[in-house]
Tab-separated table of C-alpha atoms in Angstrom:
chain	number	residue	atom	x	y	z
A	1490	MET	CA	-19.211	3.955	-20.718
A	1491	SER	CA	-15.930	6.348	-20.017
A	1492	TRP	CA	-12.521	4.776	-19.938
A	1493	MET	CA	-11.991	5.007	-16.134
A	1494	GLN	CA	-15.457	3.377	-15.364
A	1495	GLY	CA	-14.327	0.412	-17.930
A	1496	ILE	CA	-11.041	0.038	-15.733
A	1497	ARG	CA	-13.189	-0.046	-12.671
A	1498	ASN	CA	-15.794	-2.501	-14.123
A	1499	SER	CA	-13.303	-4.818	-15.821
A	1500	ASN	CA	-11.408	-8.140	-14.639
A	1501	ARG	CA	-13.505	-8.447	-11.439
A	1502	TRP	CA	-11.890	-11.284	-9.574
A	1503	ASP	CA	-14.313	-14.203	-9.540
A	1504	LEU	CA	-13.830	-17.917	-9.624
A	1505	THR	CA	-14.120	-18.506	-13.363
A	1506	THR	CA	-11.034	-16.376	-13.680
A	1507	TYR	CA	-9.411	-17.987	-10.962
A	1508	LYS	CA	-9.841	-21.346	-12.782
A	1509	GLN	CA	-8.562	-19.981	-15.958
A	1510	HIS	CA	-5.155	-18.649	-14.501
A	1511	LEU	CA	-4.366	-21.356	-11.678
A	1512	PRO	CA	-1.888	-23.007	-14.070
A	1513	TYR	CA	0.201	-19.845	-13.784
A	1514	MET	CA	0.341	-19.825	-10.104
A	1515	ALA	CA	2.937	-22.692	-10.229
A	1516	GLY	CA	5.720	-20.189	-11.699
A	1517	PHE	CA	4.562	-17.322	-9.253
A	1518	LEU	CA	4.412	-18.920	-5.957
A	1519	SER	CA	7.681	-21.058	-7.039
A	1520	ILE	CA	9.628	-17.611	-7.194
A	1521	LEU	CA	7.952	-16.015	-4.302
A	1522	LEU	CA	8.211	-18.979	-1.782
A	1523	ALA	CA	11.522	-20.344	-2.737
A	1524	SER	CA	13.440	-18.866	0.360
A	1525	ILE	CA	10.562	-20.303	2.784
A	1526	GLY	CA	12.672	-23.649	3.431
A	1527	ARG	CA	11.157	-27.047	4.074
A	1528	SER	CA	9.000	-28.519	1.346
A	1529	GLU	CA	5.888	-28.847	3.943
A	1530	ARG	CA	6.195	-25.217	4.812
A	1531	ARG	CA	6.490	-24.054	1.055
A	1532	VAL	CA	3.199	-26.371	0.575
A	1533	ALA	CA	1.211	-24.888	3.356
A	1534	THR	CA	2.039	-21.166	2.598
A	1535	ALA	CA	1.081	-21.965	-1.117
A	1536	ARG	CA	-2.385	-23.317	0.055
A	1537	TYR	CA	-2.802	-20.374	2.193
A	1538	VAL	CA	-2.165	-18.040	-1.003
A	1539	GLU	CA	-4.979	-20.489	-2.862
A	1540	GLY	CA	-7.372	-19.788	-0.078
A	1541	LEU	CA	-6.741	-16.021	0.239
A	1542	LEU	CA	-7.478	-16.085	-3.619
A	1543	LEU	CA	-10.858	-17.829	-3.479
A	1544	PRO	CA	-13.740	-15.107	-3.819
A	1545	GLY	CA	-15.618	-14.930	-0.703
A	1546	ARG	CA	-15.719	-13.770	2.705
A	1547	ARG	CA	-14.220	-14.989	6.329
A	1548	LYS	CA	-10.377	-15.473	5.198
A	1549	PHE	CA	-9.727	-17.050	8.490
A	1550	ILE	CA	-7.728	-20.449	8.941
A	1551	ARG	CA	-10.346	-22.742	9.459
A	1552	PRO	CA	-12.852	-21.479	6.964
A	1553	LEU	CA	-9.725	-21.809	4.473
A	1554	ALA	CA	-8.724	-25.025	5.486
A	1555	GLU	CA	-12.442	-26.287	5.098
A	1556	ARG	CA	-12.662	-24.667	1.385
A	1557	LEU	CA	-9.129	-26.276	0.479
A	1558	LYS	CA	-9.714	-29.605	2.380
A	1559	VAL	CA	-6.840	-29.678	4.350
A	1560	ASP	CA	-5.620	-29.746	7.975
A	1561	PRO	CA	-6.117	-26.300	9.574
A	1562	GLN	CA	-3.136	-27.080	11.757
A	1563	SER	CA	-0.931	-27.124	8.947
A	1564	LEU	CA	-2.094	-23.635	7.753
A	1565	GLN	CA	-1.912	-22.263	11.481
A	1566	GLN	CA	1.729	-23.621	11.926
A	1567	ALA	CA	2.712	-22.066	8.481
A	1568	ILE	CA	1.287	-18.880	9.379
A	1569	THR	CA	1.448	-18.207	13.061
A	1570	HIS	CA	4.742	-20.263	14.218
A	1571	SER	CA	6.846	-21.506	11.315
A	1572	PRO	CA	10.214	-19.461	11.588
A	1573	TRP	CA	10.326	-18.302	7.847
A	1574	ASP	CA	11.281	-14.645	7.054
A	1575	ASP	CA	8.588	-12.478	5.686
A	1576	GLN	CA	11.225	-9.930	4.398
A	1577	GLU	CA	12.741	-12.594	2.320
A	1578	VAL	CA	9.511	-12.842	0.525
A	1579	TRP	CA	9.053	-9.122	0.102
A	1580	SER	CA	12.263	-8.948	-1.479
A	1581	ALA	CA	11.301	-11.632	-3.878
A	1582	LEU	CA	8.191	-9.602	-4.632
A	1583	ARG	CA	10.241	-6.532	-5.174
A	1584	SER	CA	12.805	-8.188	-7.450
A	1585	GLU	CA	10.763	-10.497	-9.600
A	1586	MET	CA	7.174	-9.476	-9.596
A	1587	VAL	CA	6.972	-5.543	-9.179
A	1588	PRO	CA	9.230	-5.094	-12.501
A	1589	LEU	CA	6.549	-6.619	-14.274
A	1590	LEU	CA	4.128	-3.789	-13.539
A	1591	GLU	CA	6.618	-1.135	-15.038
A	1592	PRO	CA	6.432	1.551	-16.116
A	1593	PHE	CA	5.132	3.318	-12.862
A	1594	ASP	CA	6.216	6.490	-11.310
A	1595	LEU	CA	4.730	7.059	-8.131
A	1596	TRP	CA	5.707	5.536	-4.716
A	1597	VAL	CA	2.738	6.030	-2.004
A	1598	ILE	CA	3.238	5.835	1.766
A	1599	HIS	CA	-0.038	4.352	2.854
A	1600	GLU	CA	-1.764	3.360	6.037
A	1601	ARG	CA	-4.294	0.443	6.086
A	1602	ALA	CA	-6.400	0.024	9.551
A	1603	TRP	CA	-7.435	-3.593	10.262
A	1604	ALA	CA	-10.433	-3.573	12.466
A	1605	LYS	CA	-10.470	-5.436	15.854
A	1606	GLN	CA	-12.657	-5.746	18.749
A	1607	GLY	CA	-10.251	-7.300	21.613
A	1608	PRO	CA	-7.110	-5.712	23.430
A	1609	SER	CA	-4.886	-8.582	23.298
A	1610	THR	CA	-4.145	-8.518	19.412
A	1611	VAL	CA	-0.607	-7.176	18.566
A	1612	GLY	CA	-0.485	-3.423	18.014
A	1613	VAL	CA	-4.327	-2.857	18.615
A	1614	GLY	CA	-5.310	0.323	20.069
A	1615	ASN	CA	-7.790	3.143	19.618
A	1616	GLN	CA	-5.725	5.039	16.985
A	1617	ARG	CA	-5.675	7.093	14.114
A	1618	CYS	CA	-5.172	5.622	10.582
A	1619	GLY	CA	-4.406	8.361	7.740
A	1620	ALA	CA	-6.159	6.229	5.264
A	1621	GLU	CA	-9.397	6.198	7.353
A	1622	GLY	CA	-8.888	9.866	8.593
A	1623	LYS	CA	-10.149	9.229	12.133
A	1624	LYS	CA	-9.588	6.979	15.228
A	1625	ALA	CA	-10.675	3.489	15.500
A	1626	HIS	CA	-9.746	0.393	17.503
A	1627	CYS	CA	-7.685	-1.286	15.120
A	1628	GLN	CA	-4.023	-2.247	14.125
A	1629	VAL	CA	-2.569	-0.126	11.500
A	1630	SER	CA	-0.157	-1.455	8.869
A	1631	LEU	CA	2.118	0.892	7.040
A	1632	GLU	CA	2.688	0.164	3.363
A	1633	LEU	CA	4.569	1.389	0.569
A	1634	LEU	CA	2.906	1.001	-2.861
A	1635	VAL	CA	4.158	1.442	-6.243
A	1636	SER	CA	1.573	2.875	-8.856
A	1637	ASP	CA	1.258	4.309	-12.566
A	1638	GLY	CA	-1.755	6.310	-11.521
A	1639	THR	CA	-4.544	3.790	-12.180
A	1640	ILE	CA	-3.355	0.650	-10.303
A	1641	ALA	CA	-1.329	0.421	-7.297
A	1642	ALA	CA	0.728	-2.583	-5.873
A	1643	PRO	CA	2.370	-2.824	-2.434
A	1644	ALA	CA	6.195	-3.283	-2.496
A	1645	ALA	CA	6.550	-3.130	1.340
A	1646	GLY	CA	4.809	-3.291	4.517
A	1647	ARG	CA	5.025	-3.514	8.317
A	1648	LEU	CA	2.798	-3.218	11.418
A	1649	TYR	CA	3.100	0.080	13.239
A	1650	LEU	CA	3.778	-0.783	16.942
A	1651	PRO	CA	2.432	1.952	19.156
A	1652	GLU	CA	4.598	3.351	21.955
A	1653	ASN	CA	2.676	1.485	24.780
A	1654	TRP	CA	3.004	-1.700	23.062
A	1655	ALA	CA	6.666	-1.326	22.600
A	1656	ALA	CA	7.251	-0.342	26.292
A	1657	ASP	CA	5.132	-3.242	27.640
A	1658	VAL	CA	6.836	-6.441	28.349
A	1659	LYS	CA	3.911	-8.418	29.100
A	1660	LEU	CA	2.247	-7.453	26.037
A	1661	ARG	CA	5.426	-8.123	24.051
A	1662	GLU	CA	5.668	-11.383	25.480
A	1663	ALA	CA	2.224	-12.608	24.755
A	1664	THR	CA	2.420	-11.499	21.075
A	1665	GLU	CA	5.760	-12.673	20.624
A	1666	ILE	CA	7.469	-9.171	19.577
A	1667	PRO	CA	11.149	-9.730	18.693
A	1668	ASP	CA	13.487	-8.043	21.109
A	1669	ALA	CA	15.133	-6.229	18.157
A	1670	VAL	CA	11.605	-4.464	17.372
A	1671	GLU	CA	11.658	-0.967	19.170
A	1672	PHE	CA	9.003	1.830	19.043
A	1673	THR	CA	9.555	3.745	15.757
A	1674	THR	CA	7.114	6.759	14.710
A	1675	LYS	CA	5.233	6.355	11.370
A	1676	PRO	CA	7.694	8.435	9.434
A	1677	GLY	CA	10.482	6.484	10.805
A	1678	LEU	CA	9.130	3.474	9.647
A	1679	ALA	CA	8.334	4.736	6.403
A	1680	ILE	CA	11.752	5.734	5.896
A	1681	GLU	CA	12.902	2.128	6.781
A	1682	LEU	CA	10.302	0.779	4.164
A	1683	LEU	CA	11.648	3.306	1.604
A	1684	LYS	CA	15.343	1.788	2.326
A	1685	GLU	CA	14.185	-1.523	1.522
A	1686	VAL	CA	12.624	-0.643	-1.737
A	1687	VAL	CA	15.681	1.501	-2.747
A	1688	ARG	CA	17.963	-1.407	-1.734
A	1689	ASP	CA	16.153	-3.974	-3.959
A	1690	GLY	CA	16.418	-1.850	-6.911
A	1691	VAL	CA	12.798	-1.109	-7.672
A	1692	LEU	CA	12.135	1.357	-10.526
A	1693	ARG	CA	12.175	4.989	-8.407
A	1694	GLY	CA	9.001	6.899	-8.566
A	1695	THR	CA	7.765	10.579	-6.853
A	1696	VAL	CA	7.148	9.401	-3.149
A	1697	ILE	CA	3.615	10.943	-2.140
A	1698	ALA	CA	2.204	11.130	1.211
A	1699	ASP	CA	-0.274	12.797	3.411
A	1700	ALA	CA	0.506	15.886	6.040
A	1701	SER	CA	1.435	13.464	8.608
A	1702	TYR	CA	4.710	12.574	6.819
A	1703	GLY	CA	4.984	15.718	4.744
A	1704	ASN	CA	5.377	18.019	7.934
A	1705	ASP	CA	8.023	15.734	9.335
A	1706	ALA	CA	11.567	17.281	8.530
A	1707	ASN	CA	13.400	13.896	9.043
A	1708	ILE	CA	11.443	12.154	6.424
A	1709	ARG	CA	12.300	14.938	3.942
A	1710	SER	CA	15.862	14.748	4.965
A	1711	ALA	CA	16.002	11.047	4.393
A	1712	LEU	CA	14.170	11.308	0.843
A	1713	LEU	CA	16.763	14.160	-0.370
A	1714	ASN	CA	19.661	11.970	1.027
A	1715	MET	CA	18.305	9.065	-0.953
A	1716	ASP	CA	17.968	11.154	-4.014
A	1717	LEU	CA	14.187	10.515	-4.348
A	1718	GLU	CA	11.704	13.087	-5.574
A	1719	PHE	CA	8.766	13.642	-3.627
A	1720	PHE	CA	5.493	15.493	-3.349
A	1721	LEU	CA	4.282	15.695	0.260
A	1722	GLU	CA	1.261	17.134	1.568
A	1723	ILE	CA	1.651	19.701	4.470
A	1724	ASN	CA	-0.201	22.021	6.948
A	1725	PRO	CA	1.263	25.400	5.636
A	1726	GLU	CA	0.796	27.243	9.142
A	1727	LEU	CA	3.301	24.723	10.688
A	1728	HIS	CA	6.539	25.868	8.530
A	1729	ARG	CA	8.286	29.040	7.793
A	1730	ALA	CA	10.459	29.845	4.784
A	1731	TRP	CA	11.886	32.454	2.583
A	1732	ASP	CA	11.319	32.729	-1.094
A	1733	PHE	CA	14.745	33.666	-2.219
A	1734	GLN	CA	18.348	31.858	-1.493
A	1735	GLY	CA	19.962	32.666	1.772
A	1736	THR	CA	23.484	34.095	1.853
A	1737	GLY	CA	25.258	30.913	3.180
A	1738	PRO	CA	24.507	27.091	2.722
A	1739	HIS	CA	23.870	26.880	6.751
A	1740	TRP	CA	21.333	28.611	8.516
A	1741	ASP	CA	22.374	31.383	10.563
A	1742	LYS	CA	19.807	33.778	12.207
A	1743	THR	CA	22.164	36.540	12.251
A	1744	LEU	CA	22.743	36.688	8.164
A	1745	GLN	CA	18.914	35.973	7.297
A	1746	PRO	CA	16.190	38.346	7.229
A	1747	HIS	CA	12.689	37.370	8.760
A	1748	SER	CA	10.893	34.304	7.329
A	1749	TYR	CA	7.341	34.288	6.768
A	1750	SER	CA	4.958	31.086	7.504
A	1751	LEU	CA	3.812	29.147	4.472
A	1752	ASP	CA	0.207	30.101	4.935
A	1753	ARG	CA	1.108	33.826	4.781
A	1754	ILE	CA	3.011	33.235	1.900
A	1755	VAL	CA	0.100	31.319	0.002
A	1756	LYS	CA	-2.285	34.221	1.146
A	1757	THR	CA	-0.005	36.575	-0.615
A	1758	MET	CA	0.465	35.277	-4.043
A	1759	PRO	CA	-0.273	37.430	-6.639
A	1760	LEU	CA	-3.129	36.719	-9.101
A	1761	GLY	CA	-0.511	36.367	-11.925
A	1762	GLU	CA	1.157	33.608	-10.249
A	1763	TRP	CA	-2.198	31.529	-10.525
A	1764	ARG	CA	-2.639	29.233	-13.234
A	1765	ASN	CA	-6.032	27.886	-14.187
A	1766	CYS	CA	-6.060	23.816	-14.671
A	1767	CYS	CA	-8.370	21.293	-15.888
A	1768	TRP	CA	-9.007	17.630	-15.532
A	1769	LEU	CA	-11.373	14.760	-16.219
A	1770	GLU	CA	-12.986	12.410	-13.796
A	1771	GLY	CA	-14.386	8.986	-14.595
A	1772	ASP	CA	-17.983	10.631	-15.322
A	1773	ASP	CA	-15.993	13.014	-17.845
A	1774	ILE	CA	-17.284	16.159	-16.229
A	1775	PRO	CA	-14.679	18.886	-16.240
A	1776	ARG	CA	-13.277	20.027	-12.760
A	1777	ARG	CA	-11.192	22.918	-12.469
A	1778	THR	CA	-8.749	24.268	-10.110
A	1779	ARG	CA	-5.891	26.986	-9.823
A	1780	LEU	CA	-2.191	25.952	-9.211
A	1781	ALA	CA	0.636	28.065	-7.995
A	1782	ILE	CA	4.245	26.763	-8.071
A	1783	ARG	CA	7.029	28.650	-6.221
A	1784	GLU	CA	10.569	28.173	-5.000
A	1785	ILE	CA	11.138	28.262	-1.244
A	1786	PHE	CA	13.680	27.881	1.076
A	1787	LEU	CA	12.404	26.165	4.226
A	1788	GLU	CA	13.376	27.360	7.799
A	1789	PRO	CA	14.806	24.226	9.387
A	1790	ASN	CA	13.487	23.413	12.705
A	1791	ALA	CA	15.423	22.918	15.884
A	1792	SER	CA	15.382	19.166	15.739
A	1793	GLN	CA	17.421	19.251	12.284
A	1794	THR	CA	21.263	18.700	12.532
A	1795	PRO	CA	22.868	20.520	10.719
A	1796	ARG	CA	20.222	23.235	10.712
A	1797	GLN	CA	20.192	23.866	6.724
A	1798	LEU	CA	17.865	25.255	4.788
A	1799	GLU	CA	15.616	23.317	2.413
A	1800	ARG	CA	15.172	24.254	-1.073
A	1801	LEU	CA	11.887	23.157	-2.266
A	1802	TRP	CA	9.105	23.734	-4.291
A	1803	LEU	CA	5.815	25.188	-2.708
A	1804	VAL	CA	2.888	23.853	-4.623
A	1805	VAL	CA	-0.647	25.007	-3.935
A	1806	ASP	CA	-3.859	23.827	-5.431
A	1807	HIS	CA	-6.714	26.295	-4.426
A	1808	PRO	CA	-10.112	26.295	-6.519
A	1809	THR	CA	-11.266	29.645	-6.911
A	1810	GLU	CA	-14.840	28.875	-4.910
A	1811	ARG	CA	-12.852	27.694	-2.093
A	1812	ALA	CA	-11.929	30.089	0.893
A	1813	GLN	CA	-9.088	27.665	1.804
A	1814	PRO	CA	-6.838	25.730	-0.403
A	1815	TYR	CA	-7.478	22.403	-1.238
A	1816	ARG	CA	-4.025	20.956	-0.457
A	1817	CYS	CA	-0.492	22.529	0.260
A	1818	TYR	CA	2.298	20.506	-0.849
A	1819	LEU	CA	6.150	20.646	-0.272
A	1820	ALA	CA	8.157	19.312	-3.352
A	1821	HIS	CA	11.377	18.000	-4.589
A	1822	PHE	CA	12.015	17.655	-8.365
A	1823	LYS	CA	15.257	17.045	-10.254
A	1824	ASP	CA	13.943	19.569	-13.110
A	1825	THR	CA	11.280	22.578	-12.613
A	1826	PRO	CA	7.611	20.997	-12.372
A	1827	ARG	CA	5.049	21.420	-14.835
A	1828	GLU	CA	1.525	22.267	-13.872
A	1829	ALA	CA	0.202	19.274	-15.421
A	1830	LYS	CA	2.625	16.921	-13.270
A	1831	CYS	CA	1.716	18.880	-10.119
A	1832	LEU	CA	-2.212	18.698	-10.926
A	1833	ARG	CA	-1.759	14.856	-11.398
A	1834	LEU	CA	0.014	14.192	-8.144
A	1835	SER	CA	-2.655	16.280	-6.314
A	1836	ARG	CA	-5.836	15.137	-7.787
A	1837	CYS	CA	-5.354	11.638	-9.459
A	1838	HIS	CA	-5.944	8.889	-6.692
A	1839	HIS	CA	-7.783	6.378	-8.721
A	1840	TYR	CA	-5.238	3.626	-7.798
A	1841	LEU	CA	-6.343	3.845	-4.190
A	1842	GLU	CA	-9.862	3.089	-5.342
A	1843	HIS	CA	-8.689	0.115	-7.288
A	1844	TYR	CA	-6.407	-1.097	-4.716
A	1845	HIS	CA	-9.173	-0.968	-2.042
A	1846	ARG	CA	-11.885	-2.392	-3.995
A	1847	ARG	CA	-9.614	-5.592	-4.917
A	1848	LEU	CA	-7.886	-5.897	-1.514
A	1849	GLU	CA	-11.433	-5.282	0.694
A	1850	GLY	CA	-14.088	-5.927	-1.831
A	1851	ASP	CA	-13.197	-8.829	-4.096
A	1852	LEU	CA	-10.502	-10.561	-1.749
A	1853	ASP	CA	-11.428	-9.406	1.586
A	1854	LEU	CA	-7.624	-9.650	2.439
A	1855	THR	CA	-7.982	-7.653	5.693
A	1856	CYS	CA	-9.710	-10.341	7.676
A	1857	TYR	CA	-7.141	-11.910	9.776
A	1858	GLN	CA	-7.395	-13.064	13.198
A	1859	GLY	CA	-3.813	-13.914	14.443
A	1860	ARG	CA	-2.600	-12.170	17.622
A	1861	SER	CA	1.397	-12.713	17.137
A	1862	TRP	CA	3.667	-10.361	15.498
A	1863	LYS	CA	4.848	-12.977	13.276
A	1864	GLY	CA	1.608	-14.311	12.290
A	1865	PHE	CA	0.377	-10.805	11.195
A	1866	HIS	CA	3.511	-10.311	8.910
A	1867	HIS	CA	3.344	-13.612	7.518
A	1868	HIS	CA	-0.114	-12.761	6.487
A	1869	LEU	CA	0.586	-9.478	5.493
A	1870	VAL	CA	3.164	-10.348	3.055
A	1871	LEU	CA	1.075	-13.527	1.718
A	1872	SER	CA	-1.953	-11.411	1.442
A	1873	ALA	CA	0.190	-8.977	-0.668
A	1874	ALA	CA	1.287	-11.597	-2.922
A	1875	ALA	CA	-2.444	-12.741	-3.535
A	1876	TYR	CA	-3.384	-9.396	-4.374
A	1877	LEU	CA	-0.352	-9.174	-6.893
A	1878	PHE	CA	-1.438	-12.149	-8.312
A	1879	THR	CA	-4.972	-10.637	-9.418
A	1880	LEU	CA	-3.257	-7.723	-10.576
A	1881	MET	CA	-0.748	-9.442	-12.807
A	1882	VAL	CA	-3.904	-11.506	-14.340
A	1883	GLU	CA	-5.594	-8.180	-14.881
A	1884	LEU	CA	-2.788	-6.336	-16.287
A	1885	ARG	CA	-1.921	-9.454	-18.632
A	1886	SER	CA	-5.524	-9.357	-20.219
A	1887	ARG	CA	-5.690	-5.382	-20.260
A	1888	ARG	CA	-2.053	-4.435	-21.916
A	1889	ALA	CA	-1.294	-4.617	-25.426
A	1890	PHE	CA	2.110	-5.877	-24.280
A	1891	TRP	CA	3.119	-7.757	-20.965
A	1892	SER	CA	6.697	-8.770	-20.090
A	1893	ASP	CA	5.664	-11.952	-18.384
A	1894	LEU	CA	7.532	-14.472	-15.799
A	1895	LYS	CA	10.685	-15.665	-16.725
A	1896	GLU	CA	10.730	-18.945	-18.986
A	1897	ASP	CA	13.251	-20.562	-17.221
A	1898	ILE	CA	12.362	-20.473	-13.950
A	1899	PRO	CA	12.501	-23.656	-12.105
A	1900	ILE	CA	9.205	-24.951	-10.962
A	1901	ASP	CA	8.676	-26.079	-7.391
A	1902	PRO	CA	7.505	-29.698	-7.584
A	1903	GLN	CA	5.918	-29.777	-4.536
A	1904	ILE	CA	3.954	-26.550	-5.075
A	1905	ALA	CA	2.956	-27.690	-8.644
A	1906	ALA	CA	1.521	-31.010	-7.361
A	1907	GLU	CA	-0.457	-28.926	-4.849
A	1908	ILE	CA	-2.012	-26.820	-7.356
A	1909	ALA	CA	-2.861	-29.632	-9.316
A	1910	ARG	CA	-4.438	-31.379	-6.315
A	1911	PHE	CA	-6.457	-27.947	-5.627
A	1912	SER	CA	-7.354	-27.594	-9.480
A	1913	SER	CA	-8.783	-31.423	-9.677
A	1914	VAL	CA	-10.242	-32.013	-6.368
A	1915	LEU	CA	-11.598	-28.438	-5.300
A	1916	LEU	CA	-12.212	-26.746	-8.872
A	1917	GLY	CA	-13.118	-29.636	-10.962
A	1918	SER	CA	-16.871	-30.133	-10.604
A	1919	GLY	CA	-18.483	-26.886	-10.830
A	1920	SER	CA	-19.146	-23.784	-8.816
A	1921	LEU	CA	-21.436	-22.330	-6.391
A	1922	PRO	CA	-24.255	-20.440	-7.770
A	1923	ARG	CA	-23.544	-16.721	-8.010
A	1924	ASN	CA	-26.066	-15.798	-5.135
A	1925	GLU	CA	-24.544	-18.414	-2.750
A	1926	PRO	CA	-21.811	-17.163	-0.284
A	1927	LEU	CA	-18.752	-19.078	-0.402
A	1928	GLU	CA	-18.650	-19.006	3.672
A	1929	ALA	CA	-21.957	-20.687	3.821
A	1930	PRO	CA	-21.558	-23.798	6.433
A	1931	ILE	CA	-20.809	-26.798	4.830
A	1932	GLU	CA	-23.809	-28.802	6.245
A	1933	LEU	CA	-26.001	-26.506	4.672
A	1934	ARG	CA	-24.452	-26.869	1.362
A	1935	ARG	CA	-24.545	-30.536	1.461
A	1936	ARG	CA	-28.381	-30.434	2.517
A	1937	LYS	CA	-28.779	-28.195	-0.656
A	1938	ALA	CA	-26.974	-30.585	-2.699
A	1939	ALA	CA	-29.137	-33.736	-1.817
A	1940	ASN	CA	-32.119	-31.720	-2.580
A	1941	GLY	CA	-30.637	-31.552	-6.088
A	1942	ASP	CA	-30.589	-27.429	-6.477
A	1943	GLY	CA	-27.109	-27.841	-8.207
A	1944	LEU	CA	-25.218	-26.218	-5.175
A	1945	SER	CA	-21.628	-27.784	-5.326
A	1946	LEU	CA	-19.292	-28.614	-2.396
A	1947	THR	CA	-16.163	-27.984	-4.499
A	1948	ASN	CA	-16.177	-23.994	-4.126
């Protein structure tokens, strides 16, 4: 078995692992939920995270309440109507939990689709999700992930609100969209998330994103202003550039010679500029490509003010067997980039495989039925917390050195009491057989238990 296959197969989240690490959750949730307010609110949100972490499907409020043996109304109130601020929980997650994952060196702008059927859920529509690469009837959330190349964790997230939703007063009222929320493009929303993460002092990494962000001059300008390195995919035919410095700091058509499209620059690169590169995937089979790295001066577009040249690196990943490049990138680095670094940024996306397998496979955290703006964002940050808990458990067992939660953190007594209740009442008397789905109706489970087949009601 290769090392990557070992990572993929190790530490799968299951009920046994959950039981073993349940005591660790008291400190974890005490830190994240400290800003939520009233004790009943903190307990209800802690219960929601407990339910999200239970292996199985159908992470809706009523099935969760049944498994937790609590009143579903308390969960509904805490998620859908309670006035706590999801941004304060995100800030605690970034300040206290994300640093435990260090070192990491990537910030990933990532879209996630939430499939929906009806038209009344906030932000839903027939829209493209970058992660899926196609249109679907869905909600789309934008996330900023931090990664070391093998794992990834969400550090910020927000629902993308399509322009027709932002302009429709009736839809806004029905889904309780705050008045302050206006239409923002996806690149504009990504800039807001980046500013939040920078503000909370998260260890800086190279920002990577697909072409829908890399083609946007505003996001490149914002990244340069925030002094962030980036490696952004682009469509080369949409951009023009020079490959030498202009005569002045500002763009002036009368002073500059003719620019060329990046597509033409790529096609005319001499053979001596290409470097052969090799990497290994999880099956240990060598893959090969060619990289070319050239400094360019990007022509500003009409929307840029002031119209300054962007001094960037053009990176081209073009295997010899392909007629067209695999990817083209615009990059900004503080030092001259090496081929190995650019190859890793272009080809190593195992962190997304790990993220989606855990998020959608093991935990099923994209399953949410609420329709309101507030409910979606409450679920988004609490599902991020649940995912992060499983990731921290995995890394604690995998790493030779692990900087754990602070020893002197005050444990919330209400949260500690809830976890003790959950442990003794729900997890103390066994688990379901491995082939029994968690979402089996409770009547069926009672009937099987009465027949003596060993099925427990405590899962």
